[in-house]
mmCIF file of C-alpha atoms and ligand atoms in Angstrom:
data_model
loop_
_atom_site.group_PDB
_atom_site.id
_atom_site.type_symbol
_atom_site.label_atom_id
_atom_site.label_comp_id
_atom_site.label_asym_id
_atom_site.label_seq_id
_atom_site.Cartn_x
_atom_site.Cartn_y
_atom_site.Cartn_z
ATOM 1 C CA UNK A 1 114.132 92.305 83.133
ATOM 2 C CA UNK A 2 114.785 95.959 82.259
ATOM 3 C CA UNK A 3 112.251 97.826 84.364
ATOM 4 C CA UNK A 4 111.633 101.568 83.883
ATOM 5 C CA UNK A 5 110.506 103.153 87.170
ATOM 6 C CA UNK A 6 109.417 106.777 86.894
ATOM 7 C CA UNK A 7 109.362 108.656 90.188
ATOM 8 C CA UNK A 8 112.271 106.470 91.417
ATOM 9 C CA UNK A 9 113.468 109.156 93.817
ATOM 10 C CA UNK A 10 109.944 109.436 95.263
ATOM 11 C CA UNK A 11 108.596 107.553 98.237
ATOM 12 C CA UNK A 12 106.973 104.534 96.528
ATOM 13 C CA UNK A 13 109.441 104.563 93.618
ATOM 14 C CA UNK A 14 112.400 104.329 95.944
ATOM 15 C CA UNK A 15 111.068 101.351 97.896
ATOM 16 C CA UNK A 16 109.944 99.612 94.704
ATOM 17 C CA UNK A 17 113.279 100.137 92.994
ATOM 18 C CA UNK A 18 115.140 98.781 96.022
ATOM 19 C CA UNK A 19 113.050 95.607 95.999
ATOM 20 C CA UNK A 20 113.429 95.107 92.232
ATOM 21 C CA UNK A 21 117.219 95.622 92.463
ATOM 22 C CA UNK A 22 117.399 93.074 95.302
ATOM 23 C CA UNK A 23 115.541 90.626 93.043
ATOM 24 C CA UNK A 24 118.215 91.119 90.333
ATOM 25 C CA UNK A 25 116.303 93.280 87.864
ATOM 26 C CA UNK A 26 117.881 96.171 85.949
ATOM 27 C CA UNK A 27 116.122 99.301 87.148
ATOM 28 C CA UNK A 28 116.035 102.404 84.933
ATOM 29 C CA UNK A 29 115.077 105.158 87.368
ATOM 30 C CA UNK A 30 113.572 108.386 86.027
ATOM 31 C CA UNK A 31 112.734 111.494 88.067
ATOM 32 C CA UNK A 32 112.962 115.242 87.683
ATOM 33 C CA UNK A 33 113.760 115.686 91.424
ATOM 34 C CA UNK A 34 111.263 118.550 91.729
ATOM 35 C CA UNK A 35 111.031 120.579 94.918
ATOM 36 C CA UNK A 36 107.397 119.880 95.850
ATOM 37 C CA UNK A 37 108.927 118.626 99.073
ATOM 38 C CA UNK A 38 112.511 118.478 100.535
ATOM 39 C CA UNK A 39 114.784 117.568 97.638
ATOM 40 C CA UNK A 40 117.384 116.334 100.083
ATOM 41 C CA UNK A 41 115.151 113.421 100.972
ATOM 42 C CA UNK A 42 115.072 112.486 97.260
ATOM 43 C CA UNK A 43 118.840 112.680 97.019
ATOM 44 C CA UNK A 44 119.274 110.524 100.083
ATOM 45 C CA UNK A 45 116.920 107.911 98.695
ATOM 46 C CA UNK A 46 118.912 108.017 95.439
ATOM 47 C CA UNK A 47 122.188 107.535 97.243
ATOM 48 C CA UNK A 48 120.918 104.226 98.553
ATOM 49 C CA UNK A 49 119.744 103.108 95.137
ATOM 50 C CA UNK A 50 123.009 104.081 93.534
ATOM 51 C CA UNK A 51 124.816 101.476 95.644
ATOM 52 C CA UNK A 52 123.383 98.847 93.277
ATOM 53 C CA UNK A 53 125.237 98.303 89.991
ATOM 54 C CA UNK A 54 121.945 97.372 88.324
ATOM 55 C CA UNK A 55 120.546 100.881 88.944
ATOM 56 C CA UNK A 56 120.732 103.530 86.212
ATOM 57 C CA UNK A 57 119.304 106.982 86.870
ATOM 58 C CA UNK A 58 118.030 109.718 84.571
ATOM 59 C CA UNK A 59 117.292 113.108 86.092
ATOM 60 C CA UNK A 60 114.784 114.219 83.492
ATOM 61 C CA UNK A 61 111.166 115.397 83.214
ATOM 62 C CA UNK A 62 108.521 113.151 81.676
ATOM 63 C CA UNK A 63 107.254 116.149 79.748
ATOM 64 C CA UNK A 64 110.279 115.935 77.362
ATOM 65 C CA UNK A 65 109.199 113.260 74.918
ATOM 66 C CA UNK A 66 112.513 113.195 73.023
ATOM 67 C CA UNK A 67 114.409 112.384 76.236
ATOM 68 C CA UNK A 68 111.889 109.735 77.300
ATOM 69 C CA UNK A 69 112.156 108.036 73.893
ATOM 70 C CA UNK A 70 115.949 108.129 73.958
ATOM 71 C CA UNK A 71 115.966 106.489 77.367
ATOM 72 C CA UNK A 72 113.592 103.735 76.166
ATOM 73 C CA UNK A 73 115.712 103.047 73.063
ATOM 74 C CA UNK A 74 119.006 102.960 74.965
ATOM 75 C CA UNK A 75 117.741 100.725 77.740
ATOM 76 C CA UNK A 76 115.520 98.236 75.841
ATOM 77 C CA UNK A 77 112.704 98.597 78.361
ATOM 78 C CA UNK A 78 110.528 95.450 79.093
ATOM 79 C CA UNK A 79 108.173 96.799 81.722
ATOM 80 C CA UNK A 80 107.197 100.335 82.757
ATOM 81 C CA UNK A 81 106.060 101.279 86.232
ATOM 82 C CA UNK A 82 104.884 104.857 86.162
ATOM 83 C CA UNK A 83 104.913 106.418 89.626
ATOM 84 C CA UNK A 84 106.076 109.895 88.740
ATOM 85 C CA UNK A 85 103.301 112.397 89.234
ATOM 86 C CA UNK A 86 102.402 115.591 90.951
ATOM 87 C CA UNK A 87 100.900 114.040 94.063
ATOM 88 C CA UNK A 88 98.810 115.584 96.845
ATOM 89 C CA UNK A 89 95.137 116.568 96.896
ATOM 90 C CA UNK A 90 95.394 119.941 98.654
ATOM 91 C CA UNK A 91 98.230 121.303 96.514
ATOM 92 C CA UNK A 92 96.059 120.795 93.385
ATOM 93 C CA UNK A 93 93.944 123.741 94.489
ATOM 94 C CA UNK A 94 97.088 125.936 94.705
ATOM 95 C CA UNK A 95 99.039 124.823 91.612
ATOM 96 C CA UNK A 96 96.719 123.082 89.160
ATOM 97 C CA UNK A 97 99.093 123.368 86.242
ATOM 98 C CA UNK A 98 101.709 121.191 87.905
ATOM 99 C CA UNK A 99 99.140 118.347 87.752
ATOM 100 C CA UNK A 100 98.411 118.895 84.060
ATOM 101 C CA UNK A 101 102.128 118.985 83.214
ATOM 102 C CA UNK A 102 103.251 115.873 85.079
ATOM 103 C CA UNK A 103 100.102 113.739 85.213
ATOM 104 C CA UNK A 104 98.596 114.466 81.819
ATOM 105 C CA UNK A 105 101.411 115.576 79.551
ATOM 106 C CA UNK A 106 103.969 113.354 81.263
ATOM 107 C CA UNK A 107 101.671 110.346 81.158
ATOM 108 C CA UNK A 108 100.909 110.915 77.447
ATOM 109 C CA UNK A 109 104.644 110.594 76.789
ATOM 110 C CA UNK A 110 104.795 107.360 78.844
ATOM 111 C CA UNK A 111 101.962 105.943 76.745
ATOM 112 C CA UNK A 112 103.623 107.020 73.460
ATOM 113 C CA UNK A 113 106.960 105.538 74.549
ATOM 114 C CA UNK A 114 105.178 102.193 75.426
ATOM 115 C CA UNK A 115 103.501 102.296 72.034
ATOM 116 C CA UNK A 116 106.685 102.794 70.017
ATOM 117 C CA UNK A 117 109.113 100.596 72.018
ATOM 118 C CA UNK A 118 107.197 97.371 72.365
ATOM 119 C CA UNK A 119 106.734 97.489 76.137
ATOM 120 C CA UNK A 120 105.289 94.255 77.549
ATOM 121 C CA UNK A 121 103.403 95.737 80.495
ATOM 122 C CA UNK A 122 102.618 99.224 81.731
ATOM 123 C CA UNK A 123 101.745 99.512 85.429
ATOM 124 C CA UNK A 124 100.788 103.005 86.610
ATOM 125 C CA UNK A 125 99.740 104.714 89.797
ATOM 126 C CA UNK A 126 96.163 105.905 90.115
ATOM 127 C CA UNK A 127 94.683 106.882 93.465
ATOM 128 C CA UNK A 128 91.858 106.232 95.932
ATOM 129 C CA UNK A 129 91.068 109.938 95.313
ATOM 130 C CA UNK A 130 89.243 108.940 92.121
ATOM 131 C CA UNK A 131 86.375 107.709 94.279
ATOM 132 C CA UNK A 132 85.650 111.379 95.056
ATOM 133 C CA UNK A 133 82.055 111.801 96.079
ATOM 134 C CA UNK A 134 81.349 107.988 96.133
ATOM 135 C CA UNK A 135 79.746 106.874 99.378
ATOM 136 C CA UNK A 136 79.430 103.117 98.816
ATOM 137 C CA UNK A 137 82.090 101.417 100.878
ATOM 138 C CA UNK A 138 84.278 99.527 100.571
ATOM 139 C CA UNK A 139 85.265 101.344 97.377
ATOM 140 C CA UNK A 140 85.125 98.960 94.403
ATOM 141 C CA UNK A 141 86.850 99.270 91.056
ATOM 142 C CA UNK A 142 83.596 98.003 89.537
ATOM 143 C CA UNK A 143 81.812 101.194 90.639
ATOM 144 C CA UNK A 144 81.686 104.240 88.363
ATOM 145 C CA UNK A 145 83.969 107.093 89.445
ATOM 146 C CA UNK A 146 82.601 110.074 87.637
ATOM 147 C CA UNK A 147 82.444 112.657 90.400
ATOM 148 C CA UNK A 148 85.992 113.740 91.318
ATOM 149 C CA UNK A 149 86.353 116.423 94.005
ATOM 150 C CA UNK A 150 89.927 117.630 93.178
ATOM 151 C CA UNK A 151 91.926 118.224 90.048
ATOM 152 C CA UNK A 152 94.466 115.660 91.336
ATOM 153 C CA UNK A 153 91.679 112.999 91.273
ATOM 154 C CA UNK A 154 90.570 114.157 87.821
ATOM 155 C CA UNK A 155 94.085 113.699 86.432
ATOM 156 C CA UNK A 156 94.325 110.175 87.957
ATOM 157 C CA UNK A 157 90.959 109.220 86.492
ATOM 158 C CA UNK A 158 92.133 110.642 83.154
ATOM 159 C CA UNK A 159 95.213 108.423 83.321
ATOM 160 C CA UNK A 160 92.901 105.410 83.582
ATOM 161 C CA UNK A 161 90.924 106.567 80.541
ATOM 162 C CA UNK A 162 94.090 107.302 78.573
ATOM 163 C CA UNK A 163 95.544 103.890 79.436
ATOM 164 C CA UNK A 164 92.368 102.210 78.201
ATOM 165 C CA UNK A 165 92.649 104.059 74.929
ATOM 166 C CA UNK A 166 96.182 102.726 74.373
ATOM 167 C CA UNK A 167 95.208 99.191 75.432
ATOM 168 C CA UNK A 168 92.388 99.360 72.873
ATOM 169 C CA UNK A 169 94.306 100.973 70.041
ATOM 170 C CA UNK A 170 97.705 99.319 70.348
ATOM 171 C CA UNK A 171 97.088 96.219 72.479
ATOM 172 C CA UNK A 172 99.396 97.526 75.214
ATOM 173 C CA UNK A 173 98.675 95.635 78.486
ATOM 174 C CA UNK A 174 98.026 98.289 81.116
ATOM 175 C CA UNK A 175 97.354 97.874 84.837
ATOM 176 C CA UNK A 176 96.184 100.808 86.909
ATOM 177 C CA UNK A 177 96.649 100.698 90.700
ATOM 178 C CA UNK A 178 94.552 102.890 92.937
ATOM 179 C CA UNK A 179 96.798 103.425 95.977
ATOM 180 C CA UNK A 180 95.208 104.073 99.375
ATOM 181 C CA UNK A 181 97.193 106.405 101.724
ATOM 182 C CA UNK A 182 100.649 104.834 101.605
ATOM 183 C CA UNK A 183 102.874 105.423 104.679
ATOM 184 C CA UNK A 184 106.177 104.260 106.123
ATOM 185 C CA UNK A 185 109.909 105.019 106.417
ATOM 186 C CA UNK A 186 111.347 107.427 103.770
ATOM 187 C CA UNK A 187 107.762 108.709 103.331
ATOM 188 C CA UNK A 188 106.377 111.963 102.053
ATOM 189 C CA UNK A 189 106.687 115.057 104.239
ATOM 190 C CA UNK A 190 103.459 116.576 102.873
ATOM 191 C CA UNK A 191 101.359 113.700 104.231
ATOM 192 C CA UNK A 192 99.595 113.921 107.572
ATOM 193 C CA UNK A 193 101.458 111.129 109.430
ATOM 194 C CA UNK A 194 104.739 112.779 108.538
ATOM 195 C CA UNK A 195 103.835 116.418 109.298
ATOM 196 C CA UNK A 196 102.002 115.389 112.494
ATOM 197 C CA UNK A 197 105.177 113.654 113.671
ATOM 198 C CA UNK A 198 107.251 116.734 112.912
ATOM 199 C CA UNK A 199 104.813 119.060 114.694
ATOM 200 C CA UNK A 200 104.258 116.838 117.701
ATOM 201 C CA UNK A 201 108.007 116.548 118.285
ATOM 202 C CA UNK A 202 108.394 120.332 117.933
ATOM 203 C CA UNK A 203 105.542 121.037 120.391
ATOM 204 C CA UNK A 204 103.449 122.611 117.595
ATOM 205 C CA UNK A 205 99.692 122.233 117.232
ATOM 206 C CA UNK A 206 98.353 119.747 114.696
ATOM 207 C CA UNK A 207 95.274 120.531 112.562
ATOM 208 C CA UNK A 208 92.589 117.820 112.869
ATOM 209 C CA UNK A 209 90.202 118.257 109.955
ATOM 210 C CA UNK A 210 86.498 117.461 109.932
ATOM 211 C CA UNK A 211 86.785 117.570 113.736
ATOM 212 C CA UNK A 212 88.565 114.207 113.623
ATOM 213 C CA UNK A 213 85.649 112.426 111.939
ATOM 214 C CA UNK A 214 87.763 110.896 109.111
ATOM 215 C CA UNK A 215 88.791 107.368 108.215
ATOM 216 C CA UNK A 216 91.702 106.334 106.071
ATOM 217 C CA UNK A 217 92.701 102.932 104.744
ATOM 218 C CA UNK A 218 96.384 103.427 105.592
ATOM 219 C CA UNK A 219 98.565 100.993 103.670
ATOM 220 C CA UNK A 220 102.117 100.198 104.710
ATOM 221 C CA UNK A 221 104.789 100.761 102.042
ATOM 222 C CA UNK A 222 106.166 97.176 102.117
ATOM 223 C CA UNK A 223 102.648 95.778 101.460
ATOM 224 C CA UNK A 224 102.311 98.209 98.517
ATOM 225 C CA UNK A 225 105.607 97.263 96.849
ATOM 226 C CA UNK A 226 104.934 93.541 97.299
ATOM 227 C CA UNK A 227 101.608 94.075 95.606
ATOM 228 C CA UNK A 228 103.173 95.907 92.669
ATOM 229 C CA UNK A 229 105.914 93.287 92.172
ATOM 230 C CA UNK A 230 103.322 90.497 92.222
ATOM 231 C CA UNK A 231 101.667 92.064 89.152
ATOM 232 C CA UNK A 232 104.730 92.596 86.965
ATOM 233 C CA UNK A 233 104.616 89.249 85.201
ATOM 234 C CA UNK A 234 100.826 89.215 85.025
ATOM 235 C CA UNK A 235 100.019 91.615 82.182
ATOM 236 C CA UNK A 236 96.225 91.807 81.754
ATOM 237 C CA UNK A 237 94.646 89.681 79.039
ATOM 238 C CA UNK A 238 91.650 90.617 76.891
ATOM 239 C CA UNK A 239 88.491 89.543 78.754
ATOM 240 C CA UNK A 240 86.397 87.447 76.367
ATOM 241 C CA UNK A 241 83.460 87.579 78.771
ATOM 242 C CA UNK A 242 83.403 91.416 78.881
ATOM 243 C CA UNK A 243 79.911 92.708 78.292
ATOM 244 C CA UNK A 244 79.459 95.960 76.417
ATOM 245 C CA UNK A 245 75.808 96.005 77.598
ATOM 246 C CA UNK A 246 76.855 96.001 81.272
ATOM 247 C CA UNK A 247 80.452 97.206 81.224
ATOM 248 C CA UNK A 248 82.545 96.676 84.373
ATOM 249 C CA UNK A 249 84.884 99.730 84.613
ATOM 250 C CA UNK A 250 87.711 97.620 86.080
ATOM 251 C CA UNK A 251 88.269 95.447 82.998
ATOM 252 C CA UNK A 252 87.816 95.392 79.244
ATOM 253 C CA UNK A 253 87.742 93.509 75.970
ATOM 254 C CA UNK A 254 91.188 95.210 75.652
ATOM 255 C CA UNK A 255 94.216 94.121 77.760
ATOM 256 C CA UNK A 256 93.356 96.522 80.607
ATOM 257 C CA UNK A 257 92.791 96.125 84.350
ATOM 258 C CA UNK A 258 92.296 98.320 87.368
ATOM 259 C CA UNK A 259 92.896 97.280 90.946
ATOM 260 C CA UNK A 260 92.607 98.850 94.363
ATOM 261 C CA UNK A 261 95.750 98.407 96.460
ATOM 262 C CA UNK A 262 94.901 99.182 100.031
ATOM 263 C CA UNK A 263 94.863 97.685 103.484
ATOM 264 C CA UNK A 264 91.169 96.919 103.560
ATOM 265 C CA UNK A 265 91.082 98.043 107.189
ATOM 266 C CA UNK A 266 90.272 101.729 107.553
ATOM 267 C CA UNK A 267 91.454 103.449 110.735
ATOM 268 C CA UNK A 268 89.727 106.357 112.466
ATOM 269 C CA UNK A 269 91.815 109.531 112.378
ATOM 270 C CA UNK A 270 91.681 109.863 116.175
ATOM 271 C CA UNK A 271 92.888 106.228 116.653
ATOM 272 C CA UNK A 272 95.677 106.939 114.183
ATOM 273 C CA UNK A 273 96.714 110.045 116.139
ATOM 274 C CA UNK A 274 96.683 108.198 119.441
ATOM 275 C CA UNK A 275 98.836 105.400 117.968
ATOM 276 C CA UNK A 276 101.318 108.000 116.710
ATOM 277 C CA UNK A 277 101.336 109.712 120.146
ATOM 278 C CA UNK A 278 102.020 106.321 121.788
ATOM 279 C CA UNK A 279 105.043 105.715 119.567
ATOM 280 C CA UNK A 280 106.323 109.238 119.984
ATOM 281 C CA UNK A 281 105.691 109.190 123.762
ATOM 282 C CA UNK A 282 104.165 112.700 123.457
ATOM 283 C CA UNK A 283 100.577 113.929 123.479
ATOM 284 C CA UNK A 284 99.705 116.236 120.583
ATOM 285 C CA UNK A 285 98.173 119.693 120.873
ATOM 286 C CA UNK A 286 95.176 119.527 118.581
ATOM 287 C CA UNK A 287 93.152 122.130 116.824
ATOM 288 C CA UNK A 288 89.832 120.805 115.483
ATOM 289 C CA UNK A 289 88.870 122.323 112.097
ATOM 290 C CA UNK A 290 86.162 121.769 109.447
ATOM 291 C CA UNK A 291 86.659 119.608 106.383
ATOM 292 C CA UNK A 292 89.097 120.960 103.797
ATOM 293 C CA UNK A 293 88.008 121.565 100.202
ATOM 294 C CA UNK A 294 88.909 118.643 97.904
ATOM 295 C CA UNK A 295 89.141 116.187 100.792
ATOM 296 C CA UNK A 296 86.953 113.151 101.455
ATOM 297 C CA UNK A 297 85.636 111.809 104.746
ATOM 298 C CA UNK A 298 86.539 108.120 104.376
ATOM 299 C CA UNK A 299 88.545 105.794 102.171
ATOM 300 C CA UNK A 300 88.186 101.991 102.317
ATOM 301 C CA UNK A 301 89.531 99.623 99.613
ATOM 302 C CA UNK A 302 87.822 96.500 98.359
ATOM 303 C CA UNK A 303 90.913 94.392 97.444
ATOM 304 C CA UNK A 304 89.232 91.112 96.463
ATOM 305 C CA UNK A 305 90.252 91.322 92.826
ATOM 306 C CA UNK A 306 93.938 91.867 93.616
ATOM 307 C CA UNK A 307 93.816 88.955 96.112
ATOM 308 C CA UNK A 308 92.449 86.711 93.374
ATOM 309 C CA UNK A 309 95.004 87.918 90.810
ATOM 310 C CA UNK A 310 98.151 87.748 92.911
ATOM 311 C CA UNK A 311 97.378 86.473 96.404
ATOM 312 C CA UNK A 312 97.866 90.083 97.715
ATOM 313 C CA UNK A 313 97.550 90.045 101.481
ATOM 314 C CA UNK A 314 98.547 93.248 103.315
ATOM 315 C CA UNK A 315 99.873 92.200 106.696
ATOM 316 C CA UNK A 316 101.143 95.372 108.459
ATOM 317 C CA UNK A 317 98.957 96.797 111.227
ATOM 318 C CA UNK A 318 98.855 100.544 111.807
ATOM 319 C CA UNK A 319 100.557 100.026 115.194
ATOM 320 C CA UNK A 320 103.448 98.091 113.623
ATOM 321 C CA UNK A 321 103.731 100.414 110.605
ATOM 322 C CA UNK A 322 103.651 103.696 112.573
ATOM 323 C CA UNK A 323 106.202 102.185 114.985
ATOM 324 C CA UNK A 324 108.590 101.548 112.052
ATOM 325 C CA UNK A 325 107.978 105.009 110.680
ATOM 326 C CA UNK A 326 108.698 106.692 114.029
ATOM 327 C CA UNK A 327 111.859 104.616 114.421
ATOM 328 C CA UNK A 328 113.065 105.692 110.951
ATOM 329 C CA UNK A 329 112.084 109.337 111.503
ATOM 330 C CA UNK A 330 114.065 109.570 114.766
ATOM 331 C CA UNK A 331 117.084 107.950 113.108
ATOM 332 C CA UNK A 332 116.878 110.139 109.935
ATOM 333 C CA UNK A 333 116.443 113.434 111.764
ATOM 334 C CA UNK A 334 118.659 112.506 114.697
ATOM 335 C CA UNK A 335 115.949 112.880 117.315
ATOM 336 C CA UNK A 336 116.660 111.348 120.738
HETATM 337 N N1 LIG B 1 101.758 107.960 98.716
HETATM 338 C C1 LIG B 1 100.441 107.825 98.671
HETATM 339 O O1 LIG B 1 99.757 107.759 99.669
HETATM 340 C C2 LIG B 1 99.698 107.757 97.326
HETATM 341 C C3 LIG B 1 98.343 107.605 97.322
HETATM 342 C C4 LIG B 1 97.671 107.574 96.111
HETATM 343 C C5 LIG B 1 98.369 107.640 94.920
HETATM 344 N N2 LIG B 1 99.725 107.863 94.932
HETATM 345 C C6 LIG B 1 100.443 107.966 93.647
HETATM 346 O O2 LIG B 1 101.552 107.103 93.701
HETATM 347 C C7 LIG B 1 102.635 107.622 92.952
HETATM 348 C C8 LIG B 1 103.865 107.698 93.844
HETATM 349 O O3 LIG B 1 103.570 108.528 94.979
HETATM 350 P P1 LIG B 1 104.659 108.926 96.047
HETATM 351 O O4 LIG B 1 103.977 109.000 97.340
HETATM 352 O O5 LIG B 1 105.874 108.101 95.866
HETATM 353 O O6 LIG B 1 104.984 110.443 95.570
HETATM 354 P P2 LIG B 1 106.405 111.212 95.533
HETATM 355 O O7 LIG B 1 106.021 112.663 95.283
HETATM 356 O O8 LIG B 1 107.219 110.878 96.718
HETATM 357 O O9 LIG B 1 107.054 110.613 94.227
HETATM 358 C C9 LIG B 1 106.819 111.056 92.912
HETATM 359 C C10 LIG B 1 108.143 111.362 92.254
HETATM 360 O O10 LIG B 1 107.889 111.731 90.881
HETATM 361 C C11 LIG B 1 108.753 112.802 90.545
HETATM 362 N N3 LIG B 1 108.090 113.562 89.473
HETATM 363 C C12 LIG B 1 106.964 114.302 89.606
HETATM 364 N N4 LIG B 1 106.672 114.856 88.409
HETATM 365 C C13 LIG B 1 107.589 114.449 87.506
HETATM 366 C C14 LIG B 1 107.814 114.660 86.137
HETATM 367 N N5 LIG B 1 107.027 115.421 85.440
HETATM 368 N N6 LIG B 1 108.886 114.038 85.538
HETATM 369 C C15 LIG B 1 109.728 113.228 86.274
HETATM 370 N N7 LIG B 1 109.588 113.017 87.566
HETATM 371 C C16 LIG B 1 108.519 113.599 88.206
HETATM 372 C C17 LIG B 1 108.958 113.605 91.777
HETATM 373 O O11 LIG B 1 110.176 114.336 91.800
HETATM 374 C C18 LIG B 1 108.913 112.513 92.890
HETATM 375 O O12 LIG B 1 110.227 112.114 93.270
HETATM 376 C C19 LIG B 1 102.162 108.988 92.453
HETATM 377 O O13 LIG B 1 101.645 108.800 91.183
HETATM 378 C C20 LIG B 1 101.024 109.338 93.395
HETATM 379 O O14 LIG B 1 100.121 110.220 92.824
HETATM 380 C C21 LIG B 1 100.434 107.917 96.117
#
C-alpha cells in the first residue's frame, strides 16, 4: 500500500514508518521539521528511514494545501496516518497559535486531501488529554469529553469532531486514536521521562508536580505502533445499530470510530521516578511543586474496544520500557 505518514520525522511517526517499511509498504513521509525540540533528533530519525528504498520524504508544512494535494496526486495515497501536530500540553499556554496552525488548519487540509483523492482510511492521532476534567476512570471513549483543560486538548477534540463531519459528508472512513503518554527510544525531549533522564544524569534537580501525586498510563512505543498497524486494514464501517437517542461518542451511523490506545496500567509518578533512578543508577534531586495549569492528575485508558477490534494487547512493562529507553539514551548521547 501507499501510506502517507505525516509527522514521519517525529517520535511516533518515525517508529511507525520504520515498521511499515519493514512490512514492505511504500511510506510517503511528510514533516515540516519544526524546531519545537532538537531538530537534529528529527534528522537522525530521518537518516534511518532514508535507508529504505520504499521511503519518500517531503519536508513541507501541512498548512500548505496546494503542496499537500500535489503530494497526494503524485503518490496515489491509499491510507493516511496523520501524526503531525503541535504536541505538548504546557507549550499550548505559551504559543497557542502553533496549535491552531498545525492541528486545526493542517488537519483541515488532511481532510480535504482525503476527500478529493479517494483515500480508503484516515487514521489520526488524538490524545488522552481530551479527557480533561473527567474523573471517571478508566477513561472510556463512550464518555463525553466536553471539558478540556488546555488548548492542546481542545484542538485534539476538534480533530475528532472534524473527522466525524467528513465521515458523515463524504463517507471517508476515519479512526481517531487517543494516545496515552507514549515513551521509548528516539522519544520526545519535552516529555518528563526524557527531561528527567537528562537532568538526573547532569546532577540537576527535577520538578515533581502535584507533589508527586500523579498517575500516568505510560505506553511503550512498540505497543503503540503495533496497535496502529493492526487498524490499517480495518476501516470503520457504518454502525447500523447506532442510536441517535442515546449516542455513543466513540462510534456513528457514519464510518467513524474512536479508540483509546494506552497500556491500561497506570503507574504512580514516584514509582516511575524510582524505576528511572534504578536504570540510571543515580538518585534524583527532587523539588516538589504544585500542579501545573493545563495538567491532569491521572490518566488511565479503557482499551477494551481496541482489544475487540484488533486483539491489541500492550505487553511492555514500565521497568522493561524505561530500561530500553535508558539504554538508547546512553548510546545516543554517548553517556558512559
Ligand atoms: N507522544 C505522546 O505521548 C503523545 C500522546 C498523545 C498524543 N500524541 C499525538 O501523537 C502524535 C505524534 O506525537 P509525537 O510524540 O510523535 O510528536 P512529535 O512532535 O515527535 O512528532 C510530530 C511531528 O510533526 C511535525 N509537525 C508538526 N506540525 C507540523 C505541520 N504543521 N506540518 C508538517 N509537520 C508538522 C513535527 O516536526 C514533528 O516531527 C501527535 O499528533 C501528538 O499530538 C502523542
